Amino acid sequence: MSDGAAHRRWMLQIAYLTLGLLVIFVQLLPLTSMPSRWAGPDMFTVLTMVWMLRRPDAVPLVLVAMLGLIADLLFQRPPGLWAAILVGLSDFLRRREEGLRDAPFPVEWGVVALAYVAGSILYRLIQTLFLLPNAPLGLTVTQMIMTIAAYPPSVLALNYLLGLRRAAPGEVDALGHKR
C-alpha cells in the first residue's frame, strides 16, 4: 500500500471517529424540554452504513463496536446490544459492497433499509425475550422510517463534504481489493 493510500485511510478513520462522536454528542443535547411524539433518525447508524458501503476498508469493525458501545452507554440502552447488532449489520454491508458497487442507488438504499429493519426487529425481539422495557412500537416504527429516509441526504452530504464515494473501477484490483 502506498503512503498516499495509507494516509487517506487513516484520515478516513479519524473522520469516521470524529463524526461518530459528534453525532452522538448532538443527539445527547437537550434541545427541547418536552418529550417528542416522534423519534428522529439514528444518525450514527446511518453514518456507519454509508461508510460501510462507500469505504469499508477505512472503518475497522472494532471502531464500530467501540463507538456503538459508547452510544449504548450514553443513550442508556442495554450495553452492547445495539453495538453488536450494528457490527453484524456493518459486516453484512461490507460483504455486499462489492456486489452493490455497480448497482443503482435505489438498490443500495433498499439493501440498507432491509438491513436496518432486520436489525431493529432483532433488537426489539431480544429486548422482549429478556423482559427489558421496549419503546412504544409507534416510536420504533417512526425511527425506522426516519433513519431510512435520512440515508440519501447523508450519502449526498458525505460525498460532497468528505469525498466519500464508491470505489471506482480503477481503484480496485482484479480481486476487488482496494489499491
Short mmCIF file of the C-alpha atoms (twelve columns), coordinates in Angstrom:
data_MODEL
# 
_entry.id   MODEL 
# 
loop_
_atom_site.group_PDB 
_atom_site.id 
_atom_site.type_symbol 
_atom_site.label_atom_id 
_atom_site.label_alt_id 
_atom_site.label_comp_id 
_atom_site.label_asym_id 
_atom_site.label_seq_id 
_atom_site.Cartn_x 
_atom_site.Cartn_y 
_atom_site.Cartn_z 
_atom_site.pdbx_PDB_model_num 
ATOM 1   C CA . MET A 1   0.000   0.000   0.000   1 
ATOM 2   C CA . SER A 2   1.400   3.369   -0.957  1 
ATOM 3   C CA . ASP A 3   1.911   6.101   1.594   1 
ATOM 4   C CA . GLY A 4   -0.835  8.198   -0.010  1 
ATOM 5   C CA . ALA A 5   -3.388  5.392   0.283   1 
ATOM 6   C CA . ALA A 6   -2.384  4.671   3.884   1 
ATOM 7   C CA . HIS A 7   -2.621  8.359   4.745   1 
ATOM 8   C CA . ARG A 8   -6.101  8.618   3.173   1 
ATOM 9   C CA . ARG A 9   -7.226  5.509   5.032   1 
ATOM 10  C CA . TRP A 10  -6.046  6.958   8.366   1 
ATOM 11  C CA . MET A 11  -7.723  10.273  7.583   1 
ATOM 12  C CA . LEU A 12  -10.999 8.491   6.812   1 
ATOM 13  C CA . GLN A 13  -10.767 6.529   10.085  1 
ATOM 14  C CA . ILE A 14  -10.187 9.744   12.024  1 
ATOM 15  C CA . ALA A 15  -13.056 11.416  10.151  1 
ATOM 16  C CA . TYR A 16  -15.390 8.496   10.988  1 
ATOM 17  C CA . LEU A 17  -14.389 8.600   14.647  1 
ATOM 18  C CA . THR A 18  -14.828 12.373  14.835  1 
ATOM 19  C CA . LEU A 19  -18.165 12.405  13.019  1 
ATOM 20  C CA . GLY A 20  -19.423 9.458   15.067  1 
ATOM 21  C CA . LEU A 21  -18.606 11.189  18.347  1 
ATOM 22  C CA . LEU A 22  -20.089 14.453  17.050  1 
ATOM 23  C CA . VAL A 23  -23.344 12.743  16.048  1 
ATOM 24  C CA . ILE A 24  -23.589 11.047  19.448  1 
ATOM 25  C CA . PHE A 25  -22.909 14.363  21.202  1 
ATOM 26  C CA . VAL A 26  -25.546 16.233  19.167  1 
ATOM 27  C CA . GLN A 27  -28.139 13.539  19.886  1 
ATOM 28  C CA . LEU A 28  -27.449 13.976  23.607  1 
ATOM 29  C CA . LEU A 29  -28.110 17.722  23.565  1 
ATOM 30  C CA . PRO A 30  -31.341 18.710  25.323  1 
ATOM 31  C CA . LEU A 31  -32.856 20.767  22.505  1 
ATOM 32  C CA . THR A 32  -36.352 20.737  23.996  1 
ATOM 33  C CA . SER A 33  -37.773 20.225  27.449  1 
ATOM 34  C CA . MET A 34  -40.887 18.391  26.268  1 
ATOM 35  C CA . PRO A 35  -40.829 14.755  25.200  1 
ATOM 36  C CA . SER A 36  -41.232 14.291  21.475  1 
ATOM 37  C CA . ARG A 37  -44.116 12.401  19.909  1 
ATOM 38  C CA . TRP A 38  -41.856 11.101  17.151  1 
ATOM 39  C CA . ALA A 39  -38.367 9.721   17.075  1 
ATOM 40  C CA . GLY A 40  -35.649 11.168  14.907  1 
ATOM 41  C CA . PRO A 41  -33.265 9.114   12.796  1 
ATOM 42  C CA . ASP A 42  -30.422 7.119   14.271  1 
ATOM 43  C CA . MET A 43  -27.732 9.165   12.556  1 
ATOM 44  C CA . PHE A 44  -24.828 7.151   13.961  1 
ATOM 45  C CA . THR A 45  -26.219 4.017   12.332  1 
ATOM 46  C CA . VAL A 46  -26.777 5.920   9.080   1 
ATOM 47  C CA . LEU A 47  -23.205 7.234   9.200   1 
ATOM 48  C CA . THR A 48  -21.865 3.720   9.743   1 
ATOM 49  C CA . MET A 49  -23.946 2.226   6.927   1 
ATOM 50  C CA . VAL A 50  -22.883 4.931   4.471   1 
ATOM 51  C CA . TRP A 51  -19.240 4.376   5.382   1 
ATOM 52  C CA . MET A 52  -19.519 0.595   5.054   1 
ATOM 53  C CA . LEU A 53  -20.890 0.820   1.525   1 
ATOM 54  C CA . ARG A 54  -18.601 3.638   0.381   1 
ATOM 55  C CA . ARG A 55  -15.242 2.874   2.028   1 
ATOM 56  C CA . PRO A 56  -15.484 -0.365  4.025   1 
ATOM 57  C CA . ASP A 57  -11.705 -0.682  4.213   1 
ATOM 58  C CA . ALA A 58  -11.470 2.627   6.098   1 
ATOM 59  C CA . VAL A 59  -13.522 1.582   9.131   1 
ATOM 60  C CA . PRO A 60  -12.468 -1.449  11.176  1 
ATOM 61  C CA . LEU A 61  -15.281 -3.304  12.929  1 
ATOM 62  C CA . VAL A 62  -13.504 -2.731  16.256  1 
ATOM 63  C CA . LEU A 63  -14.018 1.016   15.821  1 
ATOM 64  C CA . VAL A 64  -17.705 0.471   15.010  1 
ATOM 65  C CA . ALA A 65  -18.050 -1.701  18.127  1 
ATOM 66  C CA . MET A 66  -16.312 0.842   20.361  1 
ATOM 67  C CA . LEU A 67  -18.412 3.769   19.147  1 
ATOM 68  C CA . GLY A 68  -21.552 1.626   19.311  1 
ATOM 69  C CA . LEU A 69  -20.802 0.683   22.909  1 
ATOM 70  C CA . ILE A 70  -20.192 4.337   23.806  1 
ATOM 71  C CA . ALA A 71  -23.546 5.209   22.207  1 
ATOM 72  C CA . ASP A 72  -25.299 2.392   24.094  1 
ATOM 73  C CA . LEU A 73  -23.912 3.587   27.408  1 
ATOM 74  C CA . LEU A 74  -24.665 7.267   26.797  1 
ATOM 75  C CA . PHE A 75  -28.178 6.658   25.449  1 
ATOM 76  C CA . GLN A 76  -28.903 4.252   28.339  1 
ATOM 77  C CA . ARG A 77  -29.652 1.324   26.084  1 
ATOM 78  C CA . PRO A 78  -28.748 -2.259  27.025  1 
ATOM 79  C CA . PRO A 79  -24.932 -2.130  26.917  1 
ATOM 80  C CA . GLY A 80  -23.557 -3.750  23.820  1 
ATOM 81  C CA . LEU A 81  -26.856 -4.922  22.329  1 
ATOM 82  C CA . TRP A 82  -27.234 -2.343  19.557  1 
ATOM 83  C CA . ALA A 83  -23.439 -2.224  19.214  1 
ATOM 84  C CA . ALA A 84  -23.376 -5.972  18.478  1 
ATOM 85  C CA . ILE A 85  -26.260 -5.664  16.023  1 
ATOM 86  C CA . LEU A 86  -24.532 -2.704  14.355  1 
ATOM 87  C CA . VAL A 87  -21.316 -4.720  13.991  1 
ATOM 88  C CA . GLY A 88  -23.356 -7.510  12.386  1 
ATOM 89  C CA . LEU A 89  -25.071 -5.050  10.038  1 
ATOM 90  C CA . SER A 90  -21.726 -3.458  9.198   1 
ATOM 91  C CA . ASP A 91  -20.175 -6.820  8.381   1 
ATOM 92  C CA . PHE A 92  -23.210 -7.743  6.266   1 
ATOM 93  C CA . LEU A 93  -22.953 -4.482  4.308   1 
ATOM 94  C CA . ARG A 94  -19.179 -4.788  3.996   1 
ATOM 95  C CA . ARG A 95  -19.602 -8.185  2.339   1 
ATOM 96  C CA . ARG A 96  -22.245 -6.780  -0.039  1 
ATOM 97  C CA . GLU A 97  -20.201 -3.699  -1.006  1 
ATOM 98  C CA . GLU A 98  -18.532 -5.321  -3.994  1 
ATOM 99  C CA . GLY A 99  -21.848 -6.540  -5.400  1 
ATOM 100 C CA . LEU A 100 -23.523 -3.177  -4.846  1 
ATOM 101 C CA . ARG A 101 -20.636 -1.186  -6.328  1 
ATOM 102 C CA . ASP A 102 -22.229 -1.114  -9.788  1 
ATOM 103 C CA . ALA A 103 -25.858 -1.230  -8.631  1 
ATOM 104 C CA . PRO A 104 -28.088 1.829   -8.946  1 
ATOM 105 C CA . PHE A 105 -28.636 3.884   -5.815  1 
ATOM 106 C CA . PRO A 106 -32.249 2.705   -5.166  1 
ATOM 107 C CA . VAL A 107 -30.978 -0.885  -4.918  1 
ATOM 108 C CA . GLU A 108 -28.311 0.170   -2.415  1 
ATOM 109 C CA . TRP A 109 -30.906 2.134   -0.448  1 
ATOM 110 C CA . GLY A 110 -33.234 -0.888  -0.424  1 
ATOM 111 C CA . VAL A 111 -30.493 -3.175  0.899   1 
ATOM 112 C CA . VAL A 112 -29.679 -0.661  3.637   1 
ATOM 113 C CA . ALA A 113 -33.372 -0.279  4.504   1 
ATOM 114 C CA . LEU A 114 -33.934 -4.031  4.757   1 
ATOM 115 C CA . ALA A 115 -30.776 -4.481  6.829   1 
ATOM 116 C CA . TYR A 116 -31.796 -1.691  9.227   1 
ATOM 117 C CA . VAL A 117 -35.352 -3.016  9.591   1 
ATOM 118 C CA . ALA A 118 -33.998 -6.523  10.287  1 
ATOM 119 C CA . GLY A 119 -31.581 -5.114  12.885  1 
ATOM 120 C CA . SER A 120 -34.353 -3.107  14.555  1 
ATOM 121 C CA . ILE A 121 -36.668 -6.117  14.699  1 
ATOM 122 C CA . LEU A 122 -33.864 -8.251  16.150  1 
ATOM 123 C CA . TYR A 123 -33.115 -5.548  18.741  1 
ATOM 124 C CA . ARG A 124 -36.775 -5.357  19.787  1 
ATOM 125 C CA . LEU A 125 -37.109 -9.152  19.828  1 
ATOM 126 C CA . ILE A 126 -34.065 -9.585  22.089  1 
ATOM 127 C CA . GLN A 127 -35.334 -6.881  24.445  1 
ATOM 128 C CA . THR A 128 -38.717 -8.613  24.625  1 
ATOM 129 C CA . LEU A 129 -37.118 -12.034 25.107  1 
ATOM 130 C CA . PHE A 130 -35.116 -10.799 28.096  1 
ATOM 131 C CA . LEU A 131 -38.067 -8.825  29.505  1 
ATOM 132 C CA . LEU A 132 -36.362 -5.472  29.011  1 
ATOM 133 C CA . PRO A 133 -38.524 -2.392  28.573  1 
ATOM 134 C CA . ASN A 134 -39.224 -1.513  24.944  1 
ATOM 135 C CA . ALA A 135 -40.007 1.852   23.423  1 
ATOM 136 C CA . PRO A 136 -43.569 2.140   22.139  1 
ATOM 137 C CA . LEU A 137 -43.980 0.451   18.771  1 
ATOM 138 C CA . GLY A 138 -45.029 3.719   17.136  1 
ATOM 139 C CA . LEU A 139 -41.760 5.378   18.128  1 
ATOM 140 C CA . THR A 140 -39.750 2.420   16.879  1 
ATOM 141 C CA . VAL A 141 -41.517 2.456   13.508  1 
ATOM 142 C CA . THR A 142 -41.101 6.239   13.265  1 
ATOM 143 C CA . GLN A 143 -37.386 5.920   13.970  1 
ATOM 144 C CA . MET A 144 -37.051 3.206   11.317  1 
ATOM 145 C CA . ILE A 145 -38.787 5.395   8.722   1 
ATOM 146 C CA . MET A 146 -36.760 8.480   9.666   1 
ATOM 147 C CA . THR A 147 -33.482 6.541   9.602   1 
ATOM 148 C CA . ILE A 148 -34.219 5.046   6.196   1 
ATOM 149 C CA . ALA A 149 -35.242 8.486   4.891   1 
ATOM 150 C CA . ALA A 150 -32.024 10.034  6.258   1 
ATOM 151 C CA . TYR A 151 -29.799 7.705   4.229   1 
ATOM 152 C CA . PRO A 152 -29.870 9.517   0.839   1 
ATOM 153 C CA . PRO A 153 -29.139 13.004  2.255   1 
ATOM 154 C CA . SER A 154 -26.335 11.510  4.338   1 
ATOM 155 C CA . VAL A 155 -24.792 9.851   1.281   1 
ATOM 156 C CA . LEU A 156 -25.004 13.143  -0.588  1 
ATOM 157 C CA . ALA A 157 -23.522 15.160  2.288   1 
ATOM 158 C CA . LEU A 158 -20.628 12.765  2.893   1 
ATOM 159 C CA . ASN A 159 -19.971 12.592  -0.833  1 
ATOM 160 C CA . TYR A 160 -19.633 16.357  -1.177  1 
ATOM 161 C CA . LEU A 161 -18.073 17.173  2.196   1 
ATOM 162 C CA . LEU A 162 -15.553 14.331  2.518   1 
ATOM 163 C CA . GLY A 163 -15.426 12.907  -0.982  1 
ATOM 164 C CA . LEU A 164 -16.727 9.581   0.348   1 
ATOM 165 C CA . ARG A 165 -17.620 7.787   -2.884  1 
ATOM 166 C CA . ARG A 166 -17.961 4.236   -4.047  1 
ATOM 167 C CA . ALA A 167 -14.741 2.709   -5.277  1 
ATOM 168 C CA . ALA A 168 -14.170 3.442   -8.950  1 
ATOM 169 C CA . PRO A 169 -13.169 0.574   -11.266 1 
ATOM 170 C CA . GLY A 170 -9.526  1.702   -11.348 1 
ATOM 171 C CA . GLU A 171 -9.279  1.862   -7.567  1 
ATOM 172 C CA . VAL A 172 -9.570  -1.894  -7.100  1 
ATOM 173 C CA . ASP A 173 -7.515  -4.800  -8.389  1 
ATOM 174 C CA . ALA A 174 -8.847  -7.877  -10.182 1 
ATOM 175 C CA . LEU A 175 -9.946  -9.435  -6.878  1 
ATOM 176 C CA . GLY A 176 -11.883 -6.353  -5.774  1 
ATOM 177 C CA . HIS A 177 -9.385  -5.225  -3.131  1 
ATOM 178 C CA . LYS A 178 -8.680  -1.518  -2.717  1 
ATOM 179 C CA . ARG A 179 -5.343  -0.334  -4.062  1 
# 
